[in-house]
XYZ file of C-alpha atoms in Angstrom:
634
model
C 32.833 102.635 58.287
C 33.708 103.658 61.924
C 34.653 106.901 61.231
C 32.072 109.673 62.281
C 32.403 112.705 60.840
C 29.854 114.416 61.873
C 28.855 112.986 65.613
C 27.352 113.667 69.288
C 29.599 117.484 69.792
C 31.970 118.058 72.344
C 30.211 120.022 74.598
C 33.168 121.260 76.630
C 32.852 122.027 81.128
C 33.526 126.206 80.994
C 36.639 125.776 82.136
C 38.110 123.145 79.061
C 37.221 126.019 76.870
C 39.678 127.787 75.934
C 38.829 131.035 74.277
C 42.449 132.493 71.989
C 43.229 135.992 71.817
C 41.270 138.067 70.151
C 42.868 140.591 67.777
C 41.647 144.168 67.264
C 38.055 144.047 65.957
C 37.061 143.141 62.689
C 35.150 146.560 62.293
C 38.742 148.297 62.543
C 39.862 145.940 60.313
C 37.744 145.920 57.679
C 37.939 149.820 57.740
C 41.788 150.119 56.937
C 41.124 147.551 55.066
C 38.490 149.379 52.730
C 36.666 146.173 53.214
C 33.339 146.009 52.854
C 32.108 142.275 52.756
C 32.821 140.102 55.143
C 32.723 135.757 55.186
C 32.008 134.408 58.619
C 32.515 130.542 58.666
C 31.404 127.747 61.073
C 33.368 125.197 60.025
C 34.343 121.513 61.812
C 36.167 119.809 58.505
C 36.824 123.211 56.352
C 34.267 122.973 53.628
C 32.610 125.686 55.478
C 35.785 127.481 55.785
C 36.534 127.070 51.618
C 33.349 128.031 50.815
C 33.766 131.637 52.949
C 37.363 131.725 50.697
C 35.759 131.528 47.573
C 32.891 134.112 48.650
C 35.309 136.663 49.886
C 37.698 136.135 46.802
C 34.631 136.194 44.689
C 33.623 139.852 45.342
C 36.837 140.967 44.030
C 35.148 139.729 40.105
C 32.428 143.096 40.898
C 34.824 144.906 42.127
C 33.657 144.372 46.071
C 36.277 143.571 49.210
C 36.418 140.911 50.265
C 38.083 138.905 53.537
C 36.590 135.091 55.550
C 37.048 135.270 59.050
C 36.601 133.211 61.731
C 33.540 134.018 64.219
C 35.496 132.936 67.633
C 39.007 135.819 66.689
C 36.489 137.967 66.581
C 34.114 139.749 69.155
C 30.558 138.728 67.515
C 29.516 140.956 69.645
C 30.755 144.586 66.911
C 27.884 143.200 64.520
C 26.203 146.202 65.498
C 28.915 148.407 64.616
C 28.754 146.812 61.261
C 26.686 150.168 59.795
C 29.738 152.096 60.211
C 31.559 150.513 57.430
C 29.590 151.543 54.036
C 27.981 149.677 51.163
C 29.202 146.626 53.900
C 27.497 143.188 54.336
C 28.064 140.392 56.598
C 27.973 136.723 54.790
C 27.496 133.370 57.061
C 28.373 129.613 56.148
C 27.511 128.183 58.275
C 27.987 124.254 58.753
C 25.885 122.689 61.475
C 27.373 119.503 63.119
C 25.975 116.005 64.873
C 22.699 116.723 66.481
C 22.127 119.870 65.290
C 24.841 122.038 66.730
C 27.407 124.800 65.657
C 30.534 123.839 65.241
C 33.426 124.355 67.719
C 34.372 127.092 66.652
C 30.529 128.618 66.043
C 30.036 127.791 69.885
C 31.062 130.928 71.343
C 29.220 133.204 68.331
C 25.534 131.257 68.628
C 26.167 131.126 72.520
C 25.921 135.107 71.742
C 23.683 134.995 69.130
C 20.961 132.812 71.474
C 21.805 135.338 74.515
C 22.280 138.829 72.999
C 19.578 141.602 72.565
C 21.881 144.204 70.211
C 20.236 145.534 67.935
C 21.175 144.867 64.092
C 19.152 147.617 62.474
C 20.832 148.290 58.828
C 22.825 145.729 59.633
C 23.209 144.032 55.814
C 23.410 140.079 55.827
C 22.943 136.431 53.882
C 23.499 133.103 55.201
C 24.341 129.308 53.595
C 23.996 126.369 55.624
C 25.438 123.596 55.277
C 24.173 120.337 56.508
C 23.048 116.682 55.950
C 19.699 115.952 55.059
C 20.111 111.582 56.632
C 20.326 114.106 60.607
C 17.362 115.121 61.881
C 18.895 118.434 62.520
C 19.084 119.277 58.612
C 21.388 122.658 58.475
C 19.585 123.511 62.755
C 23.021 125.988 63.381
C 22.033 127.643 58.958
C 18.308 128.545 59.759
C 19.109 129.197 63.452
C 21.744 131.767 62.607
C 18.914 133.299 59.803
C 15.759 133.767 61.938
C 18.240 134.942 64.650
C 20.047 137.732 62.949
C 15.997 138.417 61.619
C 15.421 138.736 64.463
C 17.543 141.355 66.232
C 16.867 143.902 63.337
C 19.267 142.948 60.507
C 18.004 143.060 57.334
C 18.347 139.893 55.076
C 19.500 140.469 51.661
C 19.608 137.109 50.195
C 17.746 133.700 50.922
C 19.128 131.094 53.644
C 21.083 128.816 51.041
C 20.821 125.237 52.126
C 23.285 123.098 51.645
C 23.112 119.053 51.108
C 26.276 116.786 51.913
C 23.560 114.087 51.605
C 23.169 115.434 47.483
C 25.373 117.912 46.879
C 26.976 120.340 48.051
C 29.191 122.362 45.962
C 25.579 121.847 43.568
C 23.307 123.759 46.214
C 26.017 126.324 46.527
C 27.058 127.126 43.390
C 23.291 127.514 42.336
C 22.373 129.517 45.316
C 26.252 131.606 44.863
C 25.153 132.419 41.482
C 21.742 134.394 42.760
C 23.556 135.682 45.526
C 25.788 138.129 43.637
C 23.204 139.870 41.545
C 21.462 140.207 45.519
C 24.079 141.861 46.497
C 25.554 143.810 43.327
C 21.775 145.701 43.239
C 21.679 146.253 47.150
C 25.456 147.746 46.617
C 24.908 149.716 43.470
C 27.223 147.960 41.180
C 27.625 146.302 38.074
C 26.134 142.405 38.129
C 28.255 141.312 35.288
C 31.454 139.967 36.982
C 35.178 139.233 34.943
C 36.031 135.841 35.395
C 38.885 136.132 36.062
C 41.697 133.954 38.489
C 43.056 135.241 41.294
C 45.925 134.086 43.535
C 45.726 134.050 47.036
C 48.809 133.038 47.972
C 52.864 133.614 46.268
C 55.729 131.029 45.819
C 58.794 131.722 47.536
C 61.470 128.434 46.053
C 63.619 128.400 49.173
C 66.996 127.511 48.197
C 69.550 127.263 51.220
C 67.344 126.928 53.847
C 68.605 125.042 57.742
C 66.625 121.929 56.851
C 66.169 122.825 60.645
C 63.373 125.435 60.310
C 61.210 123.315 57.304
C 57.951 121.464 58.278
C 57.789 117.765 58.238
C 54.139 117.587 58.990
C 53.438 118.919 62.243
C 50.240 120.724 62.680
C 51.270 124.006 64.063
C 54.305 124.581 66.370
C 58.123 123.722 64.581
C 59.197 120.020 65.511
C 55.829 119.560 67.514
C 56.232 115.659 66.720
C 59.737 115.616 68.072
C 59.721 117.674 71.288
C 56.538 116.774 72.409
C 54.477 118.768 74.953
C 50.731 118.948 76.066
C 48.132 119.812 76.589
C 47.680 118.091 73.536
C 44.727 118.866 71.005
C 43.313 119.729 67.376
C 47.391 122.011 66.529
C 49.334 119.351 68.901
C 47.994 116.040 68.820
C 49.642 113.166 70.250
C 52.652 110.289 68.718
C 50.689 107.541 70.081
C 52.544 104.507 69.537
C 50.479 101.515 67.767
C 50.493 98.073 70.646
C 48.634 95.911 68.876
C 46.563 95.198 65.351
C 44.792 92.540 64.672
C 42.315 91.589 62.163
C 38.650 90.696 63.555
C 36.839 89.009 60.723
C 37.603 85.162 59.860
C 36.938 85.665 56.155
C 35.025 87.678 53.799
C 36.697 90.377 51.215
C 36.805 93.173 53.630
C 39.702 93.855 56.347
C 37.971 94.565 59.561
C 40.876 95.651 62.516
C 41.048 96.469 66.094
C 44.217 98.571 66.748
C 45.502 99.722 70.409
C 47.958 102.756 70.978
C 49.141 103.374 73.979
C 48.374 107.514 74.997
C 50.895 107.203 78.160
C 53.195 110.126 79.691
C 50.290 111.938 77.698
C 47.946 113.716 80.198
C 45.221 111.890 77.792
C 42.070 111.478 79.669
C 38.787 109.919 78.035
C 35.432 108.304 78.370
C 33.975 105.741 77.378
C 31.859 107.034 73.857
C 34.468 109.689 73.426
C 36.415 109.995 69.752
C 39.700 109.699 68.518
C 41.010 111.607 65.870
C 44.102 110.672 63.936
C 45.531 112.444 61.260
C 46.448 110.463 58.413
C 48.942 110.767 55.878
C 47.854 110.196 51.933
C 49.736 107.515 50.140
C 53.317 107.320 48.728
C 52.475 105.730 45.531
C 49.792 108.539 44.491
C 52.274 111.518 46.200
C 55.267 110.139 43.716
C 52.761 109.905 40.406
C 51.420 113.067 41.201
C 54.844 114.616 41.645
C 55.795 112.946 37.997
C 52.375 113.936 35.808
C 53.422 117.267 37.429
C 56.893 116.977 36.309
C 58.359 118.226 39.952
C 61.267 117.546 42.426
C 59.407 116.721 44.915
C 62.193 117.381 47.715
C 61.704 121.449 46.635
C 61.520 123.465 50.032
C 59.068 126.289 49.168
C 56.537 128.653 50.877
C 53.110 130.063 49.732
C 52.891 133.293 51.337
C 49.533 135.052 51.475
C 49.240 138.499 48.978
C 47.696 140.261 51.670
C 49.583 141.210 54.880
C 46.253 141.386 56.720
C 45.142 138.331 56.287
C 45.425 136.424 59.969
C 46.152 133.203 57.368
C 49.694 133.790 56.306
C 49.926 130.385 54.874
C 47.746 127.261 53.310
C 49.411 124.642 55.459
C 52.289 124.979 57.286
C 55.559 126.376 55.818
C 57.971 126.325 54.834
C 58.186 122.392 53.892
C 58.379 120.615 50.720
C 55.792 119.390 47.520
C 55.782 115.672 49.274
C 55.158 116.726 52.908
C 52.462 118.838 51.956
C 51.392 116.218 48.853
C 51.590 113.342 52.453
C 50.617 115.385 55.681
C 48.430 118.361 54.811
C 46.342 118.498 51.243
C 43.758 115.996 50.366
C 44.576 114.623 47.325
C 41.617 111.414 46.844
C 38.526 113.774 47.302
C 36.660 114.717 43.906
C 38.355 117.821 43.465
C 35.289 121.037 43.664
C 34.359 122.839 40.568
C 36.087 126.168 42.196
C 39.680 124.064 41.561
C 38.428 123.075 37.910
C 37.564 126.309 37.081
C 41.180 127.682 38.144
C 43.425 124.978 36.720
C 41.170 125.266 33.177
C 43.691 127.482 32.208
C 46.709 125.877 32.604
C 44.493 123.380 30.226
C 46.343 123.694 26.077
C 43.799 121.095 23.983
C 41.071 124.011 24.233
C 38.486 120.945 23.896
C 39.326 119.810 27.714
C 39.821 123.965 28.678
C 36.611 124.157 27.704
C 34.848 120.834 29.188
C 36.452 122.394 32.961
C 35.417 125.117 31.923
C 31.838 123.387 31.502
C 32.264 121.535 34.466
C 32.007 124.371 36.224
C 29.433 126.287 35.448
C 25.892 127.047 37.141
C 24.619 125.219 34.004
C 22.712 122.144 34.187
C 24.982 120.493 31.300
C 28.042 120.910 33.418
C 26.237 120.556 36.404
C 25.493 117.720 34.965
C 29.047 116.621 33.483
C 30.328 117.056 37.081
C 28.146 114.908 38.403
C 28.980 112.307 36.729
C 32.524 112.712 35.019
C 33.788 113.374 38.585
C 31.567 112.908 41.121
C 30.204 109.374 40.483
C 33.292 107.910 38.475
C 35.406 109.016 42.129
C 38.340 110.823 39.558
C 40.294 112.229 42.445
C 43.248 115.157 41.120
C 45.307 112.816 39.873
C 42.785 111.341 37.700
C 41.929 114.095 37.050
C 45.231 115.009 35.621
C 45.866 111.707 34.125
C 42.543 111.557 31.811
C 43.008 115.493 30.532
C 45.915 115.275 29.070
C 46.980 118.712 28.344
C 46.170 119.588 31.972
C 50.001 120.377 33.720
C 48.855 123.464 36.368
C 52.292 124.642 38.039
C 51.888 122.157 41.547
C 52.190 125.316 43.821
C 49.124 126.461 42.584
C 47.201 122.884 42.728
C 48.470 122.890 46.350
C 47.147 126.196 46.629
C 43.561 125.267 45.514
C 43.782 121.029 46.739
C 41.777 121.736 50.710
C 43.305 120.895 53.254
C 43.804 116.976 54.502
C 41.175 115.936 58.077
C 41.418 113.930 60.786
C 39.584 111.392 61.140
C 37.062 110.663 63.801
C 36.354 106.843 65.401
C 34.196 106.092 67.882
C 36.848 104.984 71.041
C 36.624 100.992 71.360
C 37.271 101.114 75.037
C 36.934 102.410 78.717
C 39.270 104.232 80.376
C 38.289 102.472 83.809
C 40.318 99.519 82.374
C 42.697 100.544 79.918
C 43.968 104.198 80.998
C 46.553 104.377 79.208
C 45.167 103.501 75.775
C 43.281 103.831 72.944
C 41.221 101.148 71.487
C 40.282 101.692 67.632
C 37.707 99.906 65.727
C 37.078 100.007 61.753
C 36.708 98.752 58.519
C 39.600 99.360 55.290
C 37.992 101.040 52.894
C 38.807 99.911 49.263
C 36.243 99.641 46.234
C 37.193 100.458 42.471
C 35.512 103.032 40.183
C 33.973 103.184 36.795
C 36.814 103.952 35.785
C 38.883 100.609 36.685
C 40.548 103.038 39.534
C 40.889 100.709 42.479
C 40.558 103.619 45.739
C 41.354 103.397 48.858
C 40.337 105.280 52.033
C 43.332 107.547 53.273
C 43.207 106.934 57.124
C 42.012 103.087 56.941
C 44.348 102.259 54.667
C 47.473 103.823 55.961
C 46.085 102.094 59.517
C 45.969 99.208 58.655
C 49.721 100.199 57.869
C 50.825 100.472 61.024
C 51.481 97.807 63.013
C 54.074 97.147 66.024
C 57.591 96.435 64.943
C 60.491 95.214 67.306
C 63.454 96.791 64.993
C 63.527 99.658 66.959
C 61.003 102.135 65.218
C 57.869 102.073 66.353
C 54.365 103.222 64.788
C 53.077 106.031 65.264
C 49.461 107.849 65.134
C 48.992 111.952 65.868
C 46.108 111.745 67.623
C 44.242 113.814 70.069
C 41.002 113.206 72.745
C 37.389 114.417 71.472
C 34.352 114.387 74.007
C 31.740 113.160 73.410
C 28.130 113.500 74.591
C 27.661 109.568 74.004
C 27.670 108.372 77.495
C 26.727 105.945 80.108
C 24.377 106.257 82.536
C 25.728 108.030 85.759
C 24.130 105.298 88.043
C 25.168 101.558 87.008
C 21.688 100.038 87.189
C 20.158 101.917 85.332
C 19.235 99.216 82.244
C 20.845 100.051 78.261
C 20.059 99.220 75.576
C 23.108 99.239 72.595
C 22.292 99.000 69.227
C 25.313 98.908 66.588
C 25.799 96.440 63.036
C 29.080 96.819 62.267
C 31.409 98.427 62.990
C 28.914 100.353 65.288
C 30.008 97.728 68.115
C 33.519 100.187 68.899
C 31.733 101.861 72.216
C 29.944 99.615 73.415
C 32.808 97.773 73.383
C 33.796 100.368 75.629
C 30.616 100.211 77.547
C 30.573 97.172 78.356
C 34.163 96.686 79.708
C 33.119 100.159 81.841
C 29.655 98.144 83.230
C 31.746 94.700 84.184
C 34.382 96.858 85.748
C 31.272 98.346 87.989
C 30.102 94.567 88.484
C 34.274 93.969 89.958
C 32.963 96.961 92.176
C 30.287 96.005 93.815
C 27.929 98.210 92.298
C 24.947 97.098 90.865
C 24.668 96.706 87.278
C 21.367 97.017 85.675
C 20.158 95.309 82.351
C 22.788 95.502 79.241
C 20.988 94.571 76.562
C 23.298 94.731 73.021
C 21.576 94.530 69.240
C 24.417 93.780 67.302
C 24.376 93.027 63.286
C 26.373 91.215 61.045
C 27.187 89.585 56.975
C 27.701 85.996 58.416
C 28.574 84.300 62.098
C 31.952 82.891 60.204
C 32.799 85.307 58.501
C 32.441 88.720 60.903
C 31.371 88.093 63.817
C 33.297 91.100 65.849
C 35.141 90.249 68.902
C 32.388 87.602 69.393
C 34.237 85.854 72.175
C 34.534 89.162 74.226
C 30.931 89.524 73.806
C 30.315 85.869 74.558
C 32.120 86.448 77.683
C 30.737 89.401 79.102
C 26.927 87.521 78.810
C 28.328 84.366 80.469
C 30.084 87.212 83.451
C 25.979 88.208 83.031
C 26.851 91.645 83.048
C 25.421 91.120 78.735
C 22.154 90.671 79.834
C 21.215 90.166 76.341
C 22.750 89.442 72.898
C 20.671 89.364 70.254
C 22.882 89.112 67.009
C 21.814 89.856 63.509
C 23.621 88.050 60.663
C 22.007 89.290 57.371
C 23.441 86.331 54.790
C 23.175 83.908 56.779
C 19.252 82.252 55.301
C 17.720 83.810 52.423
C 15.754 86.766 52.971
C 17.620 89.425 55.241
C 17.885 89.645 59.008
C 18.774 93.595 60.447
C 18.827 94.935 63.605
C 15.705 96.290 63.545
C 13.814 93.059 63.178
C 15.709 91.332 66.241
C 14.214 94.537 67.824
C 10.324 94.409 67.093
C 10.586 90.427 68.213
C 11.610 92.189 71.057
C 9.039 94.775 71.021
C 7.127 94.296 74.457
C 10.303 93.596 76.625
C 11.838 97.054 74.908
C 9.083 99.032 75.690
C 9.290 98.077 79.601
C 12.535 98.599 79.513
C 12.342 101.862 77.661
C 8.621 103.028 79.680
C 9.015 101.333 82.882
C 12.737 100.985 83.492
C 13.862 104.186 82.097
C 16.801 102.864 80.303
C 18.493 104.772 78.309
C 19.198 103.631 73.851
C 22.684 104.301 71.843
C 22.145 103.562 68.444
C 26.157 103.776 66.254
C 26.709 102.992 62.704
C 25.127 104.202 59.264
C 23.054 107.137 59.641
C 21.142 106.784 55.784
C 19.310 103.749 56.622
C 20.520 102.173 60.074
C 18.991 104.318 62.974
C 16.586 105.424 61.134
C 15.097 102.134 60.263
C 16.508 101.525 63.960
C 14.019 105.046 64.975
C 11.298 103.347 62.941
C 11.025 100.445 65.300
C 11.144 102.017 68.493
C 7.849 104.455 66.907
C 6.793 100.526 66.108
C 7.557 98.856 69.694
C 5.709 101.612 71.245
C 2.863 101.725 69.240
C 2.467 98.288 69.301
C 3.346 97.455 72.820
C 3.130 101.299 74.337
C -0.570 101.751 72.583
C 0.639 105.337 71.750
C -0.152 106.506 68.377
C 2.184 106.973 65.737
C 2.314 111.140 66.065
C 2.111 110.135 70.045
C 5.575 107.663 69.245
C 7.591 110.394 66.774
C 7.466 112.638 70.274
C 8.166 110.581 73.078
C 11.143 109.389 71.286
C 12.111 113.252 70.673
C 11.168 113.761 74.545
C 13.662 111.275 74.948
C 16.995 112.275 72.776
C 16.094 116.434 74.494
C 16.464 114.405 77.606
C 19.605 112.247 76.935
C 18.497 109.169 77.527
C 18.187 108.032 73.607
C 21.811 108.747 72.139
C 23.322 108.078 68.590
C 27.502 107.740 67.571
C 26.186 108.097 63.874
C 27.484 108.620 60.057
C 26.869 108.944 56.740
């Protein structure tokens, strides 16, 4: 897709890392508000945070009081004081990011855990990890937190949960949760039956006389931040970049692959080749209008959702006051299949008993319910509008729907340019996502559809994209003379365009530039050979010393990048083993990255005389040394 939600972690320099102001301790807060369960989350895309919120809310069903907590906002060394709170428990919903790393908001907690020698004797804890089996370091963060808390003397009250986003993360969470609560109830000596109740977390306030200057129109945190831009620009304060180029890259075929150039002049944003750009897309206006129609709501009504828990750090689920149109366009994810907790809470509004039963069944942990959710929601790719259209008696209040839907997340793209050559612009290469579902609907990718329509205009209304730059470890070697081997089929070519621009610039500066080898793959030479002219020019200039292109469908049998690598195994092994080349892989994690790794193992075995286990260890060491980098997505 060219979009990477899982990628090498941003290892910020210490000077760049800003620790948020920490307020009162979570222990004091628990005492003050009579909470006995704290649910910490390490979250990058909002899923772990949503799970933490669900667990904290679930606690009420058992007469317990829970609170979700961002570890970045508290001093985690106070964990040892949890014994001061009677019948207490700390739960950790920890996502693993990229190559086995913590999420940004859990980095400080991770650093503390590594150095801590505190005694957690008497501290009850449980961990649910969120990971993806297509990545080598599956659930590394969840496993580490679970093990480390035990080493410090903590008492594990329930088994570590391992959620797999490559399978069915929601089902993994539900299965874990189903056995987790009885264990907690037994520990704390409370009734494990639990009441099936839906508790609202936010209350609706409708505004009739609000000054429209005080209403959020899509900003991430500061009101009017898009009208008056102030640096520094980051996740909460994106920069509005102007689109200066948007061209179709492929010459034929049914897909639309595109190259965009975004002007970051005056932003003070800096980037290196290999970094990522995060863009904040908006939902399709026709989907939003249709939601308004189905729910019979005036989308321009101004409202706020205020947290009923006055002690909560999270006063609103998204910037308020705002309009329903803005919330459904800018702040809420309306295109992902709704999770089971959403279906469960919305079921109460279905007036047809059979439809209500069906929704409750899909939200249950029964095998039949899980199978129904898998087929009816996930396999059929039904988003919330499709659910409302196909369950005719379901017409929930729009404010409750807004409370339940997850936040719309930024999309990350590998930057396809070098700041040495393009200091004031960031380039993106991506493919427009569009597919038909089994229900006969056409689903479209939120960000790529939105970007496709961002064309430079000359009528005084520039196309703007809110963005910020995210640092990555996907870096060219420090010495220009070090050889590099780049492997990136399809839109995986993106970061390598930046690398090649930089190597060309280094050559112009008179530097000794090492061998630069590219393995690129596409379907057809005459259809989707992306950046063909540029790559052939780099080859003519001697910047690209070897251009290997696999056209998978131009002949009877399919040819992929790994096949070309196997043909060149002696040369590859010499570059890697004798000349200390750096390896880079960008693209699909599920198949391509694994196949490439197998081809590298084969080269080490056949050209280097290593056994299979020696070859595996050899490339693991290269990863540890930073000589084998992956920028992959699933």
